[in-house]
Tab-separated table of C-alpha atoms and ligand atoms in Angstrom:
chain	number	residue	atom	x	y	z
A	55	UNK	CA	-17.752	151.737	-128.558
A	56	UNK	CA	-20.019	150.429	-125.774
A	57	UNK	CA	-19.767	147.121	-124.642
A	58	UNK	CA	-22.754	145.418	-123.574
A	59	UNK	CA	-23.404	142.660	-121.446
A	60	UNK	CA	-23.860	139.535	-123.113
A	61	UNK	CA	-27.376	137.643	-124.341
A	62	UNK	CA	-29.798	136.298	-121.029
A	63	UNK	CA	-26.335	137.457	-118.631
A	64	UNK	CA	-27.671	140.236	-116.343
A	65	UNK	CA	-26.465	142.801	-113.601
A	66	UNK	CA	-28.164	142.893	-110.351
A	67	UNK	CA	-28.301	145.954	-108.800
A	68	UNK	CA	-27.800	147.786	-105.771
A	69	UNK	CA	-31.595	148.031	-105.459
A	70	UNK	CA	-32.271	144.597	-106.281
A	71	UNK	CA	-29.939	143.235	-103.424
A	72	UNK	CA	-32.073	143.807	-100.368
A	73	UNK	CA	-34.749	141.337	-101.643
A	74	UNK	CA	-31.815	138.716	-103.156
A	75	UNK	CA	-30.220	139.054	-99.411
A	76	UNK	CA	-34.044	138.634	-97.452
A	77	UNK	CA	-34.447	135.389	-99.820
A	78	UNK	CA	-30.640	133.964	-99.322
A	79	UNK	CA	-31.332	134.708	-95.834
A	80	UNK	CA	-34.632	132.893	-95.848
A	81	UNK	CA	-33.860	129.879	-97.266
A	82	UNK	CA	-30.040	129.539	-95.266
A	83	UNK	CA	-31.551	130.173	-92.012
A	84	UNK	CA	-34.439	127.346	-92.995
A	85	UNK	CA	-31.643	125.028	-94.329
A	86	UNK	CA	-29.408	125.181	-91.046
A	87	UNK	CA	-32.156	124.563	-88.976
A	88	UNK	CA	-32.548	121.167	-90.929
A	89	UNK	CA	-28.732	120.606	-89.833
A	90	UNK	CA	-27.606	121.628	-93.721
A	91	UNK	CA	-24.306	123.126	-94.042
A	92	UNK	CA	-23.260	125.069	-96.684
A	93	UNK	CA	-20.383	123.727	-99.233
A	94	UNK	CA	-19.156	126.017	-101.739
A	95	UNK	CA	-18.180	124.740	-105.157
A	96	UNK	CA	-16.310	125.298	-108.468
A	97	UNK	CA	-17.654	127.635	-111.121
A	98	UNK	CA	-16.792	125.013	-114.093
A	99	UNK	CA	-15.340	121.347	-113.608
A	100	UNK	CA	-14.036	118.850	-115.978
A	101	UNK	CA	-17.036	118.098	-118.776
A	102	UNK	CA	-17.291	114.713	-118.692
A	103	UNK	CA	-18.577	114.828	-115.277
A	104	UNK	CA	-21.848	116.473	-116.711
A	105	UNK	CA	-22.148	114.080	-119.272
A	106	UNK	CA	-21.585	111.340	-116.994
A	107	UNK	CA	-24.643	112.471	-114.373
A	108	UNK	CA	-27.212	114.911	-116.632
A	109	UNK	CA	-26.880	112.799	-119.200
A	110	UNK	CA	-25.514	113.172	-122.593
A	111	UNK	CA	-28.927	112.829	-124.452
A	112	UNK	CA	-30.310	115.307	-122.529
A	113	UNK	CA	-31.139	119.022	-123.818
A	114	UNK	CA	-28.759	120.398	-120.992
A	115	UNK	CA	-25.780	118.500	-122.233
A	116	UNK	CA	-26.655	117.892	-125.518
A	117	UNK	CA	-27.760	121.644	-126.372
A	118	UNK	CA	-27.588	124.024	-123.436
A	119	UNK	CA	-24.046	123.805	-121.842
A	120	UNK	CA	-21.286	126.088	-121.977
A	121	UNK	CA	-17.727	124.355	-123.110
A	122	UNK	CA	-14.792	125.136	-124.044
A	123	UNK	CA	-10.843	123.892	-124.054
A	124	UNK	CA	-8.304	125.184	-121.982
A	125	UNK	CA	-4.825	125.894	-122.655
A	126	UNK	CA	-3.992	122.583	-122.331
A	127	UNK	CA	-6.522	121.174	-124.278
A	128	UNK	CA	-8.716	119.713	-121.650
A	129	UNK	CA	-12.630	120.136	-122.316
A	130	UNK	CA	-13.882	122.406	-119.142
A	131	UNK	CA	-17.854	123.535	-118.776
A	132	UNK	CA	-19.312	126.115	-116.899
A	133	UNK	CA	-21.958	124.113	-114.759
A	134	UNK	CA	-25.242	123.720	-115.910
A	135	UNK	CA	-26.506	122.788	-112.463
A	136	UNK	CA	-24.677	121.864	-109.387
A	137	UNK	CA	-25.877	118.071	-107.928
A	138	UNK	CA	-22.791	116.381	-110.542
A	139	UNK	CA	-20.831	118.778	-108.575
A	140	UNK	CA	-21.753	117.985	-105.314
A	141	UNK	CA	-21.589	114.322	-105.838
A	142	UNK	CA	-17.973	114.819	-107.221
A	143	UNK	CA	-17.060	116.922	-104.421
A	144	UNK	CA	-18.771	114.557	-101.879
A	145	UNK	CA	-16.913	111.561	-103.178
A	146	UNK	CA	-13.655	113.570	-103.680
A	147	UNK	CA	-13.415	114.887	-100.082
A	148	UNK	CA	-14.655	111.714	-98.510
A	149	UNK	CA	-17.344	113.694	-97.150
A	150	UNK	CA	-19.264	110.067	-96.344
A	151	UNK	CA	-16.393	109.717	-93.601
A	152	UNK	CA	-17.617	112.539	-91.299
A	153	UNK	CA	-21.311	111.290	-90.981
A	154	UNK	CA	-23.542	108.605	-92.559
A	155	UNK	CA	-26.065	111.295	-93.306
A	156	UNK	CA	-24.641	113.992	-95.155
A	157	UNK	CA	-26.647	117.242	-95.979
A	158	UNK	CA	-24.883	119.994	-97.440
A	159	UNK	CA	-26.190	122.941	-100.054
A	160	UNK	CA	-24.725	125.945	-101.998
A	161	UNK	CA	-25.344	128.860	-103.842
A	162	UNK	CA	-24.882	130.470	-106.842
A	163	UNK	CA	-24.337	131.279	-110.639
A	164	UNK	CA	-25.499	128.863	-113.092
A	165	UNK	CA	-24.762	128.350	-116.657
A	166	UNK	CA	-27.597	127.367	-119.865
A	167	UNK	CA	-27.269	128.514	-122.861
A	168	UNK	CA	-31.087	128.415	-123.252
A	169	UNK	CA	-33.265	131.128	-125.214
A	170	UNK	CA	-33.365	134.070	-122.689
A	171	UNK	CA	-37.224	134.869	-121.786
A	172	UNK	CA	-39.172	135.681	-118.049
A	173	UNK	CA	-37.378	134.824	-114.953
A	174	UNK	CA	-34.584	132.715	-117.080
A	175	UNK	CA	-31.007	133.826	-117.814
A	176	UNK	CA	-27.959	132.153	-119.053
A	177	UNK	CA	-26.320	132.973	-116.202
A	178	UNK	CA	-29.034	132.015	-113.353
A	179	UNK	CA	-28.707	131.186	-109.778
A	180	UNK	CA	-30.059	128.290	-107.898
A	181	UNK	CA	-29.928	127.403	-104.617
A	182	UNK	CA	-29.198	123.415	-104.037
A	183	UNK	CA	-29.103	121.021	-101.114
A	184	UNK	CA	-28.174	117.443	-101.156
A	185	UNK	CA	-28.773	115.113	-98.383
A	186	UNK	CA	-26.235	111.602	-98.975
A	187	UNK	CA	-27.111	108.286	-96.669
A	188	UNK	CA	-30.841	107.224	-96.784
A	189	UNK	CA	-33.100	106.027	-99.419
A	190	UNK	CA	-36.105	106.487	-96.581
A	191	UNK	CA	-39.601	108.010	-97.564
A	192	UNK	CA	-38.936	109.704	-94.537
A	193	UNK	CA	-36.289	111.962	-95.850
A	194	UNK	CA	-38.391	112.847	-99.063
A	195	UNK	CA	-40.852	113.648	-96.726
A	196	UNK	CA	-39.217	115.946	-94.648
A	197	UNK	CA	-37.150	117.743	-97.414
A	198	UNK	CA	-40.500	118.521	-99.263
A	199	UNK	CA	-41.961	119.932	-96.188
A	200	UNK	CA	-39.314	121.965	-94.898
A	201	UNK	CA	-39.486	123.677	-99.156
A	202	UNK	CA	-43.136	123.978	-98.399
A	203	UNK	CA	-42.869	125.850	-94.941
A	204	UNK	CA	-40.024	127.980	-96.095
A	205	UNK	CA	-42.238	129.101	-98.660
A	206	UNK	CA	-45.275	130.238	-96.693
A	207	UNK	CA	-42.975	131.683	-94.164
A	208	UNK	CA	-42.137	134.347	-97.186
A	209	UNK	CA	-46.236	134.085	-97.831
A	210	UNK	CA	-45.621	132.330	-100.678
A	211	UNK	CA	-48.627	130.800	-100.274
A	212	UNK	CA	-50.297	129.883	-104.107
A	213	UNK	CA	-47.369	127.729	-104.371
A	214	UNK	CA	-48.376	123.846	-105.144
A	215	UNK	CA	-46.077	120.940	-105.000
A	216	UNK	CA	-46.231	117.753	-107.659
A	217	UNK	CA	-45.074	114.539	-106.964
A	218	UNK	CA	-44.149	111.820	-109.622
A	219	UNK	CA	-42.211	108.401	-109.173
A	220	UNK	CA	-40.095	107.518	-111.751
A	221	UNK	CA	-38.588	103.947	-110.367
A	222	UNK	CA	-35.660	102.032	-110.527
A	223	UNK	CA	-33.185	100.109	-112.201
A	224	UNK	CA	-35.317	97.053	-111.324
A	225	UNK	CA	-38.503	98.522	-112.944
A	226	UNK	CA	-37.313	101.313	-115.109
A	227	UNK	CA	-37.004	99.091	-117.654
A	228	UNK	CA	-40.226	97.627	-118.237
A	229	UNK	CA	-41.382	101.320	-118.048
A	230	UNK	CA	-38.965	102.621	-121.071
A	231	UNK	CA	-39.979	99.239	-122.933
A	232	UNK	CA	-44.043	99.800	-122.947
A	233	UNK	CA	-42.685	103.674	-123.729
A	234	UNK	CA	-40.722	102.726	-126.853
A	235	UNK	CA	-43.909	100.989	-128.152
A	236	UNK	CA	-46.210	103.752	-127.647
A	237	UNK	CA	-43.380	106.272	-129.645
A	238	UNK	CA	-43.309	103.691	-132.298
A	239	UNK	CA	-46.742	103.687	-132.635
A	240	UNK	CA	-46.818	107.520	-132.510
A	241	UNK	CA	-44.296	107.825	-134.707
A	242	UNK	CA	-46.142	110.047	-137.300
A	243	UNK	CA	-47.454	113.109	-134.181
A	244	UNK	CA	-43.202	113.491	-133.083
A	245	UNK	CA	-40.824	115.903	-133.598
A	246	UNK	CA	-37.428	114.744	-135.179
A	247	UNK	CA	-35.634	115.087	-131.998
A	248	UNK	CA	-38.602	113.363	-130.118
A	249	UNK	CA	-37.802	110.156	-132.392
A	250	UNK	CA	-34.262	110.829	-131.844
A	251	UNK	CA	-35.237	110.290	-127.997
A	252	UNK	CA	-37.125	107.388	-128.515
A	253	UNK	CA	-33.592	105.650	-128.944
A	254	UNK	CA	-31.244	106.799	-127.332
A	255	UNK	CA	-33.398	107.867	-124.103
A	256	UNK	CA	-37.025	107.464	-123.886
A	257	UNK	CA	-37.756	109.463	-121.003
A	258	UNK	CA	-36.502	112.594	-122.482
A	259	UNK	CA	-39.506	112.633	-124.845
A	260	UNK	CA	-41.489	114.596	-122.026
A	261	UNK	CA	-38.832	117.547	-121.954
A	262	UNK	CA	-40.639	118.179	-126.000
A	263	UNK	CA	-41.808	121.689	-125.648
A	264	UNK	CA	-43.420	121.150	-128.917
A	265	UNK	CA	-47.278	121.971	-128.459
A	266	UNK	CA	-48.123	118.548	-131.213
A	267	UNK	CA	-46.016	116.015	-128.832
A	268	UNK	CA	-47.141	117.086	-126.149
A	269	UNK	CA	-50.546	116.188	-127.826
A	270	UNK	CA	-49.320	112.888	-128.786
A	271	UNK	CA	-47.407	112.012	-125.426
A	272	UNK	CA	-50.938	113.219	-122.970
A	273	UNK	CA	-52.046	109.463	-123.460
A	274	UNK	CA	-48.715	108.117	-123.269
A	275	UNK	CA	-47.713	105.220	-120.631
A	276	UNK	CA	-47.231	106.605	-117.162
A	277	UNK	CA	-43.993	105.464	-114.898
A	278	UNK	CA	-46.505	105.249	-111.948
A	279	UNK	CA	-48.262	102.123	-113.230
A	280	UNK	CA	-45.041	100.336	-113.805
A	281	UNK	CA	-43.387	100.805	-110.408
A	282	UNK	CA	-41.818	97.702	-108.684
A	283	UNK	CA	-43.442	96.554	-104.970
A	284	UNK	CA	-40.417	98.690	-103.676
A	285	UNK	CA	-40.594	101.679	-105.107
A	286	UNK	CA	-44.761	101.304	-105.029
A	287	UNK	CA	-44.437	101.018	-101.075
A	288	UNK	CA	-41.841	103.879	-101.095
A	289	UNK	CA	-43.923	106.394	-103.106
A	290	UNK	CA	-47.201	105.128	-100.728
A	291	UNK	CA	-45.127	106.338	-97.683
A	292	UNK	CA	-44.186	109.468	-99.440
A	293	UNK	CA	-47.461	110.764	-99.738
A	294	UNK	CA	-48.474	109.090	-96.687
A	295	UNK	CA	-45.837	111.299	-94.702
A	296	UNK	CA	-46.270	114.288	-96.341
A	297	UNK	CA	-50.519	113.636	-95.206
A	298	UNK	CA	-49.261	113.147	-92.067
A	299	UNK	CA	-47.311	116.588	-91.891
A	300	UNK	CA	-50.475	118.216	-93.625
A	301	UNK	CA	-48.487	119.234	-96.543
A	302	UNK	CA	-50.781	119.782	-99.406
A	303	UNK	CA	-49.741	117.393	-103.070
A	304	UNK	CA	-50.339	116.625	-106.226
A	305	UNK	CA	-49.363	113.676	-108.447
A	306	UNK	CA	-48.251	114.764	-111.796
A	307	UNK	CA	-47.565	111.573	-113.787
A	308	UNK	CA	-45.860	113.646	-116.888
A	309	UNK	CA	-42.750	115.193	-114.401
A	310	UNK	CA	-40.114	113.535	-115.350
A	311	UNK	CA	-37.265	116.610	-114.650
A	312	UNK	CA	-34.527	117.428	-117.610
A	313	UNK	CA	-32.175	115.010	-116.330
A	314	UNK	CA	-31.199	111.448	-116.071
A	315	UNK	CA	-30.262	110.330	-112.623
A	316	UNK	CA	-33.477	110.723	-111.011
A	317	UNK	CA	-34.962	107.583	-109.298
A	318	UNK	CA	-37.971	107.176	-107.161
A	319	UNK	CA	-39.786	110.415	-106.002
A	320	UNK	CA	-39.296	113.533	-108.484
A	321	UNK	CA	-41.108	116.809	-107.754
A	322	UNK	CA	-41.709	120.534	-108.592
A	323	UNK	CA	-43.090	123.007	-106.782
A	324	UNK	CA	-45.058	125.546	-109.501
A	325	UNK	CA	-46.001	128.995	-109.107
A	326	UNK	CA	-50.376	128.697	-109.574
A	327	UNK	CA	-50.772	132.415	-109.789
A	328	UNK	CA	-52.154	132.911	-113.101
A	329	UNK	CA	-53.408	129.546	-114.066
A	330	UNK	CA	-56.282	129.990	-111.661
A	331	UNK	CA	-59.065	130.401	-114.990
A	332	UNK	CA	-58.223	127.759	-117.768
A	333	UNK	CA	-58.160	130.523	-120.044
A	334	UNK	CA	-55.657	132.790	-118.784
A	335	UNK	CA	-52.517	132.062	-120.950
A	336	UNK	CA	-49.312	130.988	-119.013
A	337	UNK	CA	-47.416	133.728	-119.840
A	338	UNK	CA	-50.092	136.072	-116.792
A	339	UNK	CA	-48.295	133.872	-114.153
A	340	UNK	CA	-45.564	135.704	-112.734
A	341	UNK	CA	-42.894	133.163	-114.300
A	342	UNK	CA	-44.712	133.152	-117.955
A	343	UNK	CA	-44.534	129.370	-119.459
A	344	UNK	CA	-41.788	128.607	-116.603
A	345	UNK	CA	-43.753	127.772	-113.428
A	346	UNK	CA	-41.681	125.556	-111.903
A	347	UNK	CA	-39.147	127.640	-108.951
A	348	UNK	CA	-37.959	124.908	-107.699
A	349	UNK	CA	-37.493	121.198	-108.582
A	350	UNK	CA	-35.632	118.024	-107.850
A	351	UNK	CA	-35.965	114.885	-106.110
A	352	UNK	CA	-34.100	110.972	-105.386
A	353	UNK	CA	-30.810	110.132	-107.379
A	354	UNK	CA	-30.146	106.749	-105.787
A	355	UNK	CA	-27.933	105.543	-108.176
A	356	UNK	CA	-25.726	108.923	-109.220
A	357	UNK	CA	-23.053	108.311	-106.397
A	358	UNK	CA	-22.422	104.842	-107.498
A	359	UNK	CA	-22.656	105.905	-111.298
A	360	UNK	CA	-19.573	108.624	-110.651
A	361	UNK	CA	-17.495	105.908	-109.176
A	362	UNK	CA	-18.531	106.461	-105.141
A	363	UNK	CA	-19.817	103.099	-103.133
A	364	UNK	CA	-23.194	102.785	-103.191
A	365	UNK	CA	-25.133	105.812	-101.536
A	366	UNK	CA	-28.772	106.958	-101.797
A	367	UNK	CA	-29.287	110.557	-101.819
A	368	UNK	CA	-32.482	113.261	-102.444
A	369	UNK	CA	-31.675	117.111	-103.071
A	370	UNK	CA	-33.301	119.721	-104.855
A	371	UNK	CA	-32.486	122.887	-106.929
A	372	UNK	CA	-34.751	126.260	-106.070
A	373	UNK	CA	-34.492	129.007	-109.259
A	374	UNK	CA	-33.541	132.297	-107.450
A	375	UNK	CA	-34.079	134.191	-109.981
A	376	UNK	CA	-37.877	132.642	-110.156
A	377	UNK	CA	-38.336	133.104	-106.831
A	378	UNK	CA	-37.416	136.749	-106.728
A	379	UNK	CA	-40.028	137.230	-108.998
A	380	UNK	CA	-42.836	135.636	-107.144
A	381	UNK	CA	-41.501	137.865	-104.053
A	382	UNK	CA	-41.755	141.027	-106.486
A	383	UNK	CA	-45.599	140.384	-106.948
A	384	UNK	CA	-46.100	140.721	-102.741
A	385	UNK	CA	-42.941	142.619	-101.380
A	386	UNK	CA	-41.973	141.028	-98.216
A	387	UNK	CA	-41.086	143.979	-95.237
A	388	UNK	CA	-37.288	144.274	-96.199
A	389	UNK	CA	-34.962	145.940	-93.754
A	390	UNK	CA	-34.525	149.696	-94.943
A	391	UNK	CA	-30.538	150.591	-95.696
A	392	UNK	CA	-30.898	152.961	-92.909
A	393	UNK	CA	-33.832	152.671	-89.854
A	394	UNK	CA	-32.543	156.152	-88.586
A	395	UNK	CA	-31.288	158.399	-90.493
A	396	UNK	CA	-29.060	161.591	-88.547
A	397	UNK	CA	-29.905	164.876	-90.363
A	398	UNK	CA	-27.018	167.170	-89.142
A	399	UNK	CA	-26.728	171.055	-89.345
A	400	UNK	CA	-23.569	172.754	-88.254
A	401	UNK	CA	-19.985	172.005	-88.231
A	402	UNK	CA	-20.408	170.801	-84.613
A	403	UNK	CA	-23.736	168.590	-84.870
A	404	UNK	CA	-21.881	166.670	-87.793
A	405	UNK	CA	-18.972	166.131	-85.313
A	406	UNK	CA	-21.475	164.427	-82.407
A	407	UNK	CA	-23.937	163.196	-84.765
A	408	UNK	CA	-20.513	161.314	-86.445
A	409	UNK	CA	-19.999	159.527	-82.424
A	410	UNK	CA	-23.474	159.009	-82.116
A	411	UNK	CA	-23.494	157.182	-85.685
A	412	UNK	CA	-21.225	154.753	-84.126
A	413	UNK	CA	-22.131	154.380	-80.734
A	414	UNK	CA	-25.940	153.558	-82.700
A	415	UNK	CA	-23.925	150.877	-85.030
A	416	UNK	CA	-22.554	149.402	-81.516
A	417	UNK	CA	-26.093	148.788	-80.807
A	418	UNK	CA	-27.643	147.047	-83.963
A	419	UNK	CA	-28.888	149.792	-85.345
A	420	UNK	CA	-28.906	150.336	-88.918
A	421	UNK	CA	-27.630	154.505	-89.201
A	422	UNK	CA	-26.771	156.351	-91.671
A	423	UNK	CA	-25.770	160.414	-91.344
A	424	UNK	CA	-25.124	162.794	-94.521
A	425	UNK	CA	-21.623	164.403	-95.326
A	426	UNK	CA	-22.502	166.745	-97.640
A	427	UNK	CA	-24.057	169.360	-95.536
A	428	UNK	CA	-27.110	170.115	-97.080
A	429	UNK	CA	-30.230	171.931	-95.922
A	430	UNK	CA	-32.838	170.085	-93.635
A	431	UNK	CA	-35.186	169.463	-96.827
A	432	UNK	CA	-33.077	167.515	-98.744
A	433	UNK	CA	-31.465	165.281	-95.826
A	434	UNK	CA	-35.077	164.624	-95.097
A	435	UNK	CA	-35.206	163.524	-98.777
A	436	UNK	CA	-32.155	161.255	-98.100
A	437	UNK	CA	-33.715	159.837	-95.506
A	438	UNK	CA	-37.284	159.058	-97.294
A	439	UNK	CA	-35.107	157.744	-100.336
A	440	UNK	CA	-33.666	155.478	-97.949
A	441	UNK	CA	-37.418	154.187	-96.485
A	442	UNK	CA	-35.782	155.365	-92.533
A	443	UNK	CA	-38.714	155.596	-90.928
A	444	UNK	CA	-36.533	157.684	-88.436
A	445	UNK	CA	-34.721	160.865	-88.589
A	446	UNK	CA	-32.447	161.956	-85.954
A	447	UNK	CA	-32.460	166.187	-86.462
A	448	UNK	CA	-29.795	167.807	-84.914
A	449	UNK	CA	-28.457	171.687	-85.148
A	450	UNK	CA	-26.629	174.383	-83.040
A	451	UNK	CA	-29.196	174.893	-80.993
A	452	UNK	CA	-29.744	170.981	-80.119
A	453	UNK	CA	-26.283	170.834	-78.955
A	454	UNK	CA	-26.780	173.816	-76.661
A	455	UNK	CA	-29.852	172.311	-75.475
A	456	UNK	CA	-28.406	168.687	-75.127
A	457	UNK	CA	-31.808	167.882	-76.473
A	458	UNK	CA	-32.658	166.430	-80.293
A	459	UNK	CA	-35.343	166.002	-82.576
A	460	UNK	CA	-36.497	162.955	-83.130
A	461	UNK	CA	-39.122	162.561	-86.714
A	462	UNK	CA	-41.332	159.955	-87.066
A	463	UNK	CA	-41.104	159.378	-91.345
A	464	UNK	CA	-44.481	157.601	-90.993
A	465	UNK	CA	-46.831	159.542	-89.392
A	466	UNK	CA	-44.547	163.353	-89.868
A	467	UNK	CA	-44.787	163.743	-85.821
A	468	UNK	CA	-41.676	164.536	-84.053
A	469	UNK	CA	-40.874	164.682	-80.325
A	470	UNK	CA	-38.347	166.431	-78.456
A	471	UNK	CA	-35.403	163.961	-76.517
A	472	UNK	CA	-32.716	164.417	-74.115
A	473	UNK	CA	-29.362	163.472	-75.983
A	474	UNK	CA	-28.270	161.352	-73.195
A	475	UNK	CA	-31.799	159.155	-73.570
A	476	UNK	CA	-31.182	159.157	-77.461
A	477	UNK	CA	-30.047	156.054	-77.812
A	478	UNK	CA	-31.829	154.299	-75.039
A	479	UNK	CA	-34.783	155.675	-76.687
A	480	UNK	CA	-33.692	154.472	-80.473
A	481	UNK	CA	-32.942	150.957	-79.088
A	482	UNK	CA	-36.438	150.423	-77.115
A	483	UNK	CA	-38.176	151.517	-80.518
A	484	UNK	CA	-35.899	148.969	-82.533
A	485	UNK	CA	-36.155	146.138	-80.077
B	93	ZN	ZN1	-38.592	100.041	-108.707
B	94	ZN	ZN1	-40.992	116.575	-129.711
């Protein structure tokens, strides 16, 4: 009997990982810069904890998460996303003690039990960052840019970014008030779980992927028009930052993100490949229906909710998975698994192509030599299976003229080198 793997859980392979490690790379290197540092945290945690911050009524908790009792009987999930995490870990490591402006992110698996389809599993992986301290524009502002830069560094350039304000306590409210009397009014266009929402969490009405609601919701009070002075002069600054760093927005009044703690400034950055006619369907952009590769925004009131002190805080969540597709459509250069590749002939080329293999590794030089002495036409193979645009050719008569070959893969020429300049030569070409 063959096992399989199970439903939306998938391997990724050895062929796959050059592009996963160019994008981890990418978006570390961006995140250190910004004076992040990476925190690494449990696979599953205590349950409550995700019904405490997501939110019970929403379709992550409610529908999507993965939970089950231990041994001892306690209720464990496999997490859903990782900001409930963070905060726990933040507040459970006094990590507010260090610095009054935290910033930390992570990486890694994911758990939704959601209906498997393009560029979503039920075991995903996101990358998060967090930053704890300051409920200043000026922080939104910068966090949005430095997504938007790290982007277009990887020429992700038909990437757009939508803003939204969703408030606060003060003016929430009023907001989910005006809200319930448009559902009630609407009553007869909703789903059943849409008029379920309308009581127990209003908001949650604009996660309906039913095509009628969404109908019914288009006219539908906005949170924009409802906003308090504060968060009014907050979301002004926002978007009068982001101007400021020429970082191109939209306002998208409907994005209210799948979860509950969000306050002030939500946003998602969409993939707009494929949308570019209005009658190309969704499913011709690279992510299908799901556009959105990354997403998040303020929780201002999360820290405090979990039992911390009072503590503003903005992160965001970027799909890998998502991502990796948008890089599939333009390959990025990727480093090959071998830039020179040492095609050895003879017992005693193996033997100093084996030293030179190191002393090339002692240099930065990504080598690689074959061991199973074939002919010259299939270590050239090797080598083009590789993508080494170099190959190092070496035989008896090499080592008796101390001189080598040395293949361009590109262009087929090949020159004729001293084995003492070899490396010398290698390096300059690298540099
Ligand atoms: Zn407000
Ligand atoms: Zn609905």
């Amino acid at each position: 009997m063959q096992i399989k793997a199970p439903k939306g859980v998938a391997d990724i392979l050895p062929d796959d990982i050059p592009m996963w490690r160019y994008m981890e790379h990418a978006l570390r290197s961006a995140l250190e810069r910004s004076g992040f540092a990476e925190i690494r945290l449990p696979i599953f945690e205590n349950s409550q904890l995700f019904s405490h911050s997501i939110g019970a009524e929403t379709d992550i908790v409610a529908k999507e998460m993965y939970t089950f009792q231990d041994n001892g009987g306690r209720s464990l999930s496999l997490r859903p996303e990782g900001t409930a995490s963070a905060v726990r870990a933040y507040l459970e490591n006094r990590l507010y003690e260090r610095n009054p402006i935290c910033r930390i992110f992570y990486m890694g698996p994911m758990f939704r039990a959601e209906r498997p389809q393009k560029g979503r599993y039920r075991q995903f992986h996101q990358l998060g960052a967090e930053v704890f301290g300051t409920d200043s524009a000026y922080l939104d502002a910068e966090i949005l840019a430095l997504l938007m830069r790290c982007f277009k560094r990887m020429q992700l350039t038909s990437l757009k970014l939508q803003l939204n304000s969703l408030g606060c306590p003060e003016c929430r409210p009023q907001y989910k008030r005006q809200l319930v009397v448009f559902l009630g009014d609407n009553q007869a266009g909703l789903c059943a779980d849409c008029m379920r929402r309308a009581d127990t969490n209003p908001l949650r009405v604009f996660d309906c992927k039913n095509p009628g609601c969404k109908e019914v919701l288009a006219p539908a009070p906005q949170s924009l028009t409802s906003l308090c002075g504060a968060c009014k002069d907050h979301f002004e600054q926002v978007k009068e930052l982001l101007t400021t760093l020429e970082v191109a927005f939209e306002i998208n009044p409907r994005l209210v993100r799948g979860l509950d703690y969000y306050t002030r400034t939500a946003f998602e950055i969409v993939s707009s490949q494929g949308d570019k006619s209005p009658d190309k369907s969704p499913d011709q952009s690279p992510l299908g229906a799901q556009n959105a590769v990354a997403g998040g925004g303020r929780f201002d009131g999360l820290v405090e909710q979990l039992g911390g002190p009072k503590t503003p805080a903005f992160g965001f969540a970027i799909g890998l998975e998502r991502l990796l597709l948008l890089l599939q459509e333009q390959p990025p250069a990727i480093e090959p698994s071998a830039w020179v590749y040492l095609a050895l002939l003879g017992e005693k080329a193996k033997r100093k192509g084996f030293i030179l293999q190191q002393n090339l590794r002692q240099q930065g030089i990504t080598v690689q030599m074959n061991y199973a002495d074939q002919c010259l036409k299939k270590q050239l193979k090797s080598a083009h299976n590789l993508g080494a645009p170099y190959v190092v050719i070496m035989g008896d008569d090499e080592i008796k003229n101390q001189r080598v070959i040395l293949k361009d893969m590109k262009d087929g020429t090949q020159e004729n080198v001293p084995l003492e300049q070899l490396i010398g030569k290698l390096a300059e070409i690298n540099s």
